[in-house]
mmCIF file of C-alpha atoms in Angstrom:
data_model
loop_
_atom_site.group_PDB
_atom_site.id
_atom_site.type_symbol
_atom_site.label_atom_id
_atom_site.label_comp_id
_atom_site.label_asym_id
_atom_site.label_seq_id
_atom_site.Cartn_x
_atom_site.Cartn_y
_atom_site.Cartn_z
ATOM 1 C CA UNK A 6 39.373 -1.423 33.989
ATOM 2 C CA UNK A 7 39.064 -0.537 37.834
ATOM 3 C CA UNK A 8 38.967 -3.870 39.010
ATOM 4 C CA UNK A 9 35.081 -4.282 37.670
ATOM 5 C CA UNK A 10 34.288 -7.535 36.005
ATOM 6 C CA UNK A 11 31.188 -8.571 33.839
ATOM 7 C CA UNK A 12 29.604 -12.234 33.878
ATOM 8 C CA UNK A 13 28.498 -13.545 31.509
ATOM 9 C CA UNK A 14 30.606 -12.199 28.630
ATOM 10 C CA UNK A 15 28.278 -13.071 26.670
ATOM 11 C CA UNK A 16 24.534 -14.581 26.705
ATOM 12 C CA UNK A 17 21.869 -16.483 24.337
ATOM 13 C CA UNK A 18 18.695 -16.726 25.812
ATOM 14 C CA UNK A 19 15.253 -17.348 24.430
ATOM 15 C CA UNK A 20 12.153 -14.970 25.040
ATOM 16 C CA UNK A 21 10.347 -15.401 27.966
ATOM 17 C CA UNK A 22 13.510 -16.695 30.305
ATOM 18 C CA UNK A 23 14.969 -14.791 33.044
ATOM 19 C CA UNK A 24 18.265 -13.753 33.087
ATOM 20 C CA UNK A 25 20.569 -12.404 35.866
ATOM 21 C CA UNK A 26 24.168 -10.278 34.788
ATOM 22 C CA UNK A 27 26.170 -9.950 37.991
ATOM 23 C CA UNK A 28 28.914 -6.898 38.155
ATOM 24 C CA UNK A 29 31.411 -7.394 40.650
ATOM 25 C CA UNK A 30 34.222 -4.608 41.651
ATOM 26 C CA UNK A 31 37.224 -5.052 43.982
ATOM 27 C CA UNK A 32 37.637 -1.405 44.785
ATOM 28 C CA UNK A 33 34.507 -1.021 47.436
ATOM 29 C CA UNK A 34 32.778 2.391 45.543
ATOM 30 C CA UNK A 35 29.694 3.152 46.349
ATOM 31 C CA UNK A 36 28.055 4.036 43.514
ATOM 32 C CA UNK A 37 27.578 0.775 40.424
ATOM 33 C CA UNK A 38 25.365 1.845 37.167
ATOM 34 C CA UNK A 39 24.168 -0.533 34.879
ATOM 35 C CA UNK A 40 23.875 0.748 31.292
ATOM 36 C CA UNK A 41 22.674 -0.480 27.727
ATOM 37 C CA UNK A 42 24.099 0.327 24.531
ATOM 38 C CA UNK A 43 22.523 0.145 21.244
ATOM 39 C CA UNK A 44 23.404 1.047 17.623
ATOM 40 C CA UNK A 45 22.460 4.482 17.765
ATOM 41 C CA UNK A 46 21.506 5.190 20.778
ATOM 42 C CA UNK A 47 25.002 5.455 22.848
ATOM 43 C CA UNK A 48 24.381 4.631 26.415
ATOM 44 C CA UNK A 49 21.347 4.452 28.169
ATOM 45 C CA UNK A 50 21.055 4.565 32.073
ATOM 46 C CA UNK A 51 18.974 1.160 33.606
ATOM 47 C CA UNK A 52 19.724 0.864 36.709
ATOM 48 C CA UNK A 53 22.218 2.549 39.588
ATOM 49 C CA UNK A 54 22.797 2.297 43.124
ATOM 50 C CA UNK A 55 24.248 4.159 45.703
ATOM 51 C CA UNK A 56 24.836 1.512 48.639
ATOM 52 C CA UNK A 57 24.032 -1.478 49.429
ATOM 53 C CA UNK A 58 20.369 -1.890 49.303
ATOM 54 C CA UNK A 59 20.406 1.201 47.809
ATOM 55 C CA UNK A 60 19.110 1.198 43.997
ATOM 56 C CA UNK A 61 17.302 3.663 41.582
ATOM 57 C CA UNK A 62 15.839 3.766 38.379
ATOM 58 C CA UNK A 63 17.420 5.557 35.308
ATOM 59 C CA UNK A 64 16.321 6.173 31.510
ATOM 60 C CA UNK A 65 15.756 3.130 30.654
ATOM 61 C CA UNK A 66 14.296 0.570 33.517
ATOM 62 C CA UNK A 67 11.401 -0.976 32.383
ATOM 63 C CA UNK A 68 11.505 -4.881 32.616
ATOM 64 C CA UNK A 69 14.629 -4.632 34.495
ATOM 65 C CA UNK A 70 15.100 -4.797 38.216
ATOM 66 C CA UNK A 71 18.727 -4.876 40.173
ATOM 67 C CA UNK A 72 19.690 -5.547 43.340
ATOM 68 C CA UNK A 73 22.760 -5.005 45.804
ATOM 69 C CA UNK A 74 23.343 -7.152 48.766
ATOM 70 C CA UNK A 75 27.084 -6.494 48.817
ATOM 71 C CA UNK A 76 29.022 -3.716 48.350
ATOM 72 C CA UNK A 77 31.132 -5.548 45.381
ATOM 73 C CA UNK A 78 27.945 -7.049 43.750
ATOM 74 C CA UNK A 79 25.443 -5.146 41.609
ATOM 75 C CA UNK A 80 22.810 -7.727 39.860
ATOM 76 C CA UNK A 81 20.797 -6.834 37.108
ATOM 77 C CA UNK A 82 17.748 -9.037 35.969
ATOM 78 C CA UNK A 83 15.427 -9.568 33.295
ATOM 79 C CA UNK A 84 12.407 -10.869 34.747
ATOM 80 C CA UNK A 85 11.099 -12.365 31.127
ATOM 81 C CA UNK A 86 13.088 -11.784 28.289
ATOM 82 C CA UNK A 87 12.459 -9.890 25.302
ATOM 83 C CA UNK A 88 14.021 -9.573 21.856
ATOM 84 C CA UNK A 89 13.736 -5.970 22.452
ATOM 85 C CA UNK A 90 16.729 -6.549 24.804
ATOM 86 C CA UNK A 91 18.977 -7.801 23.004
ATOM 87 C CA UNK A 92 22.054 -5.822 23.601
ATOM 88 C CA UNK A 93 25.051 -4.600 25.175
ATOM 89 C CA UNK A 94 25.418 -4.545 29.077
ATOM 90 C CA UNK A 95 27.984 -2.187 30.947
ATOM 91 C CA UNK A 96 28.336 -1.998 34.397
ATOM 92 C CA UNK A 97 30.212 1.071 35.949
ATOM 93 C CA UNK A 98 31.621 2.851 38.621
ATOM 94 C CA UNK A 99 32.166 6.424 39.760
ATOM 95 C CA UNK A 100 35.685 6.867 41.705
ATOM 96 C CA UNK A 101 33.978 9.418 44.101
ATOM 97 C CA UNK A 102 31.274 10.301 46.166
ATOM 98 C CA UNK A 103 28.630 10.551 43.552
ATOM 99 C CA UNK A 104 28.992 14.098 42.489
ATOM 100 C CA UNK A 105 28.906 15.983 39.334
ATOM 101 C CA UNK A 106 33.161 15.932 39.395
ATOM 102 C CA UNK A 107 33.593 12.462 39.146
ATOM 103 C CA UNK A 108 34.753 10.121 36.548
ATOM 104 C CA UNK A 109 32.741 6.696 35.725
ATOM 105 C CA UNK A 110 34.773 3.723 34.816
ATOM 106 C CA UNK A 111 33.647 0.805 32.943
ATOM 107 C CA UNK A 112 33.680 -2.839 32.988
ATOM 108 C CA UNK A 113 33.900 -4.983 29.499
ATOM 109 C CA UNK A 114 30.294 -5.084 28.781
ATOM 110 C CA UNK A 115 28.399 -8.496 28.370
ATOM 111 C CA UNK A 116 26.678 -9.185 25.096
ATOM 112 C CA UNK A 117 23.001 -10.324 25.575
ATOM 113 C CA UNK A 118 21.191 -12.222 22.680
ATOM 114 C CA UNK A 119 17.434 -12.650 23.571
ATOM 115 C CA UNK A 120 16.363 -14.629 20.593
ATOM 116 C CA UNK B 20 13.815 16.022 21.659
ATOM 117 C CA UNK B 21 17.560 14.154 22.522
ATOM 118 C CA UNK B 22 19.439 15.557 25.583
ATOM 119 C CA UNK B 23 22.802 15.365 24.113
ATOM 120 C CA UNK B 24 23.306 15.016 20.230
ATOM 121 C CA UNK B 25 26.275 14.382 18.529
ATOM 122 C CA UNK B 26 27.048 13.861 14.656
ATOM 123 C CA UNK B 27 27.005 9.873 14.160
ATOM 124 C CA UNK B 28 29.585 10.549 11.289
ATOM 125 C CA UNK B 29 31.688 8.184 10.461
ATOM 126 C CA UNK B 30 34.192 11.737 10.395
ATOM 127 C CA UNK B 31 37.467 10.964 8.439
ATOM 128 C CA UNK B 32 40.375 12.575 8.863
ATOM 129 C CA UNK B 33 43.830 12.612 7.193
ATOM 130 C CA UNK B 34 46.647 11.303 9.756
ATOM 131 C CA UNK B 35 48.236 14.210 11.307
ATOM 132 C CA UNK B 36 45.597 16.339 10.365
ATOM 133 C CA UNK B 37 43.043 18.022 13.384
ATOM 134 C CA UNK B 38 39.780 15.954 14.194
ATOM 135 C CA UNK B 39 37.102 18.092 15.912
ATOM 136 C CA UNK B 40 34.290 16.535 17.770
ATOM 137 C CA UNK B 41 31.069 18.054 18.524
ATOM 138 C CA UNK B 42 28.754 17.946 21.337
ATOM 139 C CA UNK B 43 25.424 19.851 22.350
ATOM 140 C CA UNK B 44 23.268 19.527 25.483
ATOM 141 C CA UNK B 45 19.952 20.923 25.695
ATOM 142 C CA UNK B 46 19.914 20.991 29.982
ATOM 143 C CA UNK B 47 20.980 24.419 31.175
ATOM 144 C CA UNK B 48 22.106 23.360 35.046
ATOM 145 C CA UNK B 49 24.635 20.499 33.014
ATOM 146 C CA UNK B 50 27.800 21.067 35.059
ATOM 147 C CA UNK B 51 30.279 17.810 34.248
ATOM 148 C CA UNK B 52 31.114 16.950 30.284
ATOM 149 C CA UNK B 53 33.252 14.345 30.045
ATOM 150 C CA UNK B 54 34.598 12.638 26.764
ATOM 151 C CA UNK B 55 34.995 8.795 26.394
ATOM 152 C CA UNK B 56 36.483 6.950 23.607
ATOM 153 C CA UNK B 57 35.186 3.391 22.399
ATOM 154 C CA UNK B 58 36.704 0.852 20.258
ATOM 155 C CA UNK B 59 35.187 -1.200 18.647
ATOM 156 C CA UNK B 60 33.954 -4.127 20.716
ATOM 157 C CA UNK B 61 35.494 -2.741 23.881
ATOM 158 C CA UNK B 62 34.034 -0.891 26.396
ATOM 159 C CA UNK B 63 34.420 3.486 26.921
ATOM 160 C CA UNK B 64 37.295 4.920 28.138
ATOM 161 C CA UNK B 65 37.584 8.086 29.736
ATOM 162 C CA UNK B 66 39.393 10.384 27.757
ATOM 163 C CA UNK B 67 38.722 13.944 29.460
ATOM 164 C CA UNK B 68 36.548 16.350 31.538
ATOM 165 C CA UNK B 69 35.611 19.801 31.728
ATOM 166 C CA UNK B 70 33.807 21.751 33.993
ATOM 167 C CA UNK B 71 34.687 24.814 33.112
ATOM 168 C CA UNK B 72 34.281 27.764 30.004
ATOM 169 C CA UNK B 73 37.000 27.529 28.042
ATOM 170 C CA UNK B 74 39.873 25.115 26.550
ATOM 171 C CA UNK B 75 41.772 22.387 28.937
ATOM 172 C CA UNK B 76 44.561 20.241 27.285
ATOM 173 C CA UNK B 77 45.757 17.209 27.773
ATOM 174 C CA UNK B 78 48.660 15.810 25.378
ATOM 175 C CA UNK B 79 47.101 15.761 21.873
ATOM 176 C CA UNK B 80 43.795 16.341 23.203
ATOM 177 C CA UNK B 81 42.037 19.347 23.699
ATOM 178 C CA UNK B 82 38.126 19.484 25.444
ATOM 179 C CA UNK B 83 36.268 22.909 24.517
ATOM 180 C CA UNK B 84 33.344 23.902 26.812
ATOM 181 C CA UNK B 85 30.771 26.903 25.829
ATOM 182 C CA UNK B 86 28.411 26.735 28.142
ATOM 183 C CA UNK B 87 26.288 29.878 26.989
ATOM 184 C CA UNK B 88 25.576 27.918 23.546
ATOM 185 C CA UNK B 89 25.604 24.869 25.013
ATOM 186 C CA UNK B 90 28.208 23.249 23.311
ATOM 187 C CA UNK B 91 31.116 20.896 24.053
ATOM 188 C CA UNK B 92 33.735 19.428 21.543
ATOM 189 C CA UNK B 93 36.516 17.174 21.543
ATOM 190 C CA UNK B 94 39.937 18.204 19.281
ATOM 191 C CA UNK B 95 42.394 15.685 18.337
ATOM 192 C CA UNK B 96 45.975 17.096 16.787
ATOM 193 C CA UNK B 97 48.223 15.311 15.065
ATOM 194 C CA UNK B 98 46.108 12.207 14.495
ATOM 195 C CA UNK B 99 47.368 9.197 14.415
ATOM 196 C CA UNK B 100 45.454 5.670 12.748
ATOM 197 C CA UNK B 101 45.490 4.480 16.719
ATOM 198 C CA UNK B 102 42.768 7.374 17.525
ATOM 199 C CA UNK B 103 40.274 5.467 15.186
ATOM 200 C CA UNK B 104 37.003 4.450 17.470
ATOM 201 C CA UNK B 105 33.875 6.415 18.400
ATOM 202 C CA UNK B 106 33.909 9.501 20.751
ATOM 203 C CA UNK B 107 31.296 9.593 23.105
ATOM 204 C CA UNK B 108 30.270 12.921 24.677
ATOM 205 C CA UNK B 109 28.598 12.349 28.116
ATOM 206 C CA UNK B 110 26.687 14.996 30.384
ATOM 207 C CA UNK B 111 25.874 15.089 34.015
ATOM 208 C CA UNK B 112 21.875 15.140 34.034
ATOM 209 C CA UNK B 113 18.990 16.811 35.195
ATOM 210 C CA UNK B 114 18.125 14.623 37.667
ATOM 211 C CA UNK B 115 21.215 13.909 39.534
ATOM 212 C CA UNK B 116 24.433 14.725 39.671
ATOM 213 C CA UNK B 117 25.879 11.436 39.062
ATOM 214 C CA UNK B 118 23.670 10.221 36.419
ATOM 215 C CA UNK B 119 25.573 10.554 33.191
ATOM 216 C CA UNK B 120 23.626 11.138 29.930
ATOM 217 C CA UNK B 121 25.307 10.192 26.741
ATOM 218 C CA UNK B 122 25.170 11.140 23.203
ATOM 219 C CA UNK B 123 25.058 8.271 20.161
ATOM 220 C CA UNK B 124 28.500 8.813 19.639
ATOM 221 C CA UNK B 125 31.159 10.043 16.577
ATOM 222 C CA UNK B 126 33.357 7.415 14.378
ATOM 223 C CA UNK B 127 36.277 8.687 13.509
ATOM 224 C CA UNK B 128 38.261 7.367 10.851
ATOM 225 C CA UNK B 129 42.111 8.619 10.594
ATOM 226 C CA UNK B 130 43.262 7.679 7.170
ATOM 227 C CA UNK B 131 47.262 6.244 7.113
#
């Protein structure tokens, strides 16, 4: 799994709470994505960075923000949550230097009930 | 209009019969196709990539890439009950490089 782990595995919150899912890698890559994944839909881009301090949006970002103040730790939040967020959370990785050649790795997903 | 479609199936296939996996992309300047394979409450694992015309192997796999019709696919020989999960097909996007773009996925089935 490329040394990334997910916390919390899994989550029940109620609308309107914030909640905060931390990725953490070993490895020191530069590049961390946060995806969603619904019934459907595959995956969806959120959030990605390429450094520390270093974020951009993706596909899918509204109502989420992220932040990277280590190398090892990518955050994602949900300011307020929504039912319509309910879902699937993986974090990844790319193994390179962020170009079109190289391979994302992910970590084992955190399951997010916003009820 | 989705960037990358893929037949949700579910696709069954006899063991040790072919499965073939389809993929189109509708972004011309795609240059990275890369094939994951997800079971089910697990996360994607890379299976291949190709970024180039033509076939590349790998064991029992085999990626396809046709870039003129804009088409990628995924064959599986002699399949095996183990290759059950869903294939995701995943293109490098228009705005970036490293910014993957992925297609709802195939299950496959492989009947024993």
């Amino acid at each position: 799994d490329a040394g990334i782990t997910q916390s919390p595995r899994h989550k029940v919150t109620e609308t309107g709470t914030p909640v905060t899912l931390r990725c953490h890698q070993t490895e020191n890559h530069r590049y961390m994505y946060w995806y969603r994944q619904d019934p459907g839909h595959g995956l969806r881009l959120i959030h990605y960075s390429y450094g520390v301090k270093d974020t951009d949006k993706g596909e899918v970002s509204d109502g989420y923000s992220v932040s990277r103040s280590k190398t090892e730790d990518f955050l994602l939040t949900l300011e307020s949550a929504t039912s319509s967020q309910t879902s699937v959370y993986f974090c990844a990785i790319t193994d390179g230097l962020g170009q079109g050649t190289d391979t994302q790795y992910f970590g084992p997903g955190t399951r997010l009930t916003v009820l | 209009q989705k960037e990358v479609e893929q037949n949700s199936g579910p696709l069954s296939v006899p063991e040790g019969a072919i499965a073939s996996l389809n993929c189109t992309y509708s972004d011309r300047g795609s240059q990275s196709f890369f094939w994951y394979r997800q079971y089910s409450g697990k996360s994607p694992e890379l299976i291949m990539f190709i970024y180039s015309n033509g076939d590349k192997e790998d064991g029992r796999f085999t990626a396809q890439l046709n870039k003129a019709s804009q088409y990628v696919s995924l064959l599986i020989r002699d399949s095996q009950p183990s290759d059950s999960a869903t294939y995701l097909c995943a293109v490098t996007g228009r705005q970036g490089a490293q910014k993957l773009v992925f297609g709802q996925g195939t299950r496959l089935t492989i009947n024993p």
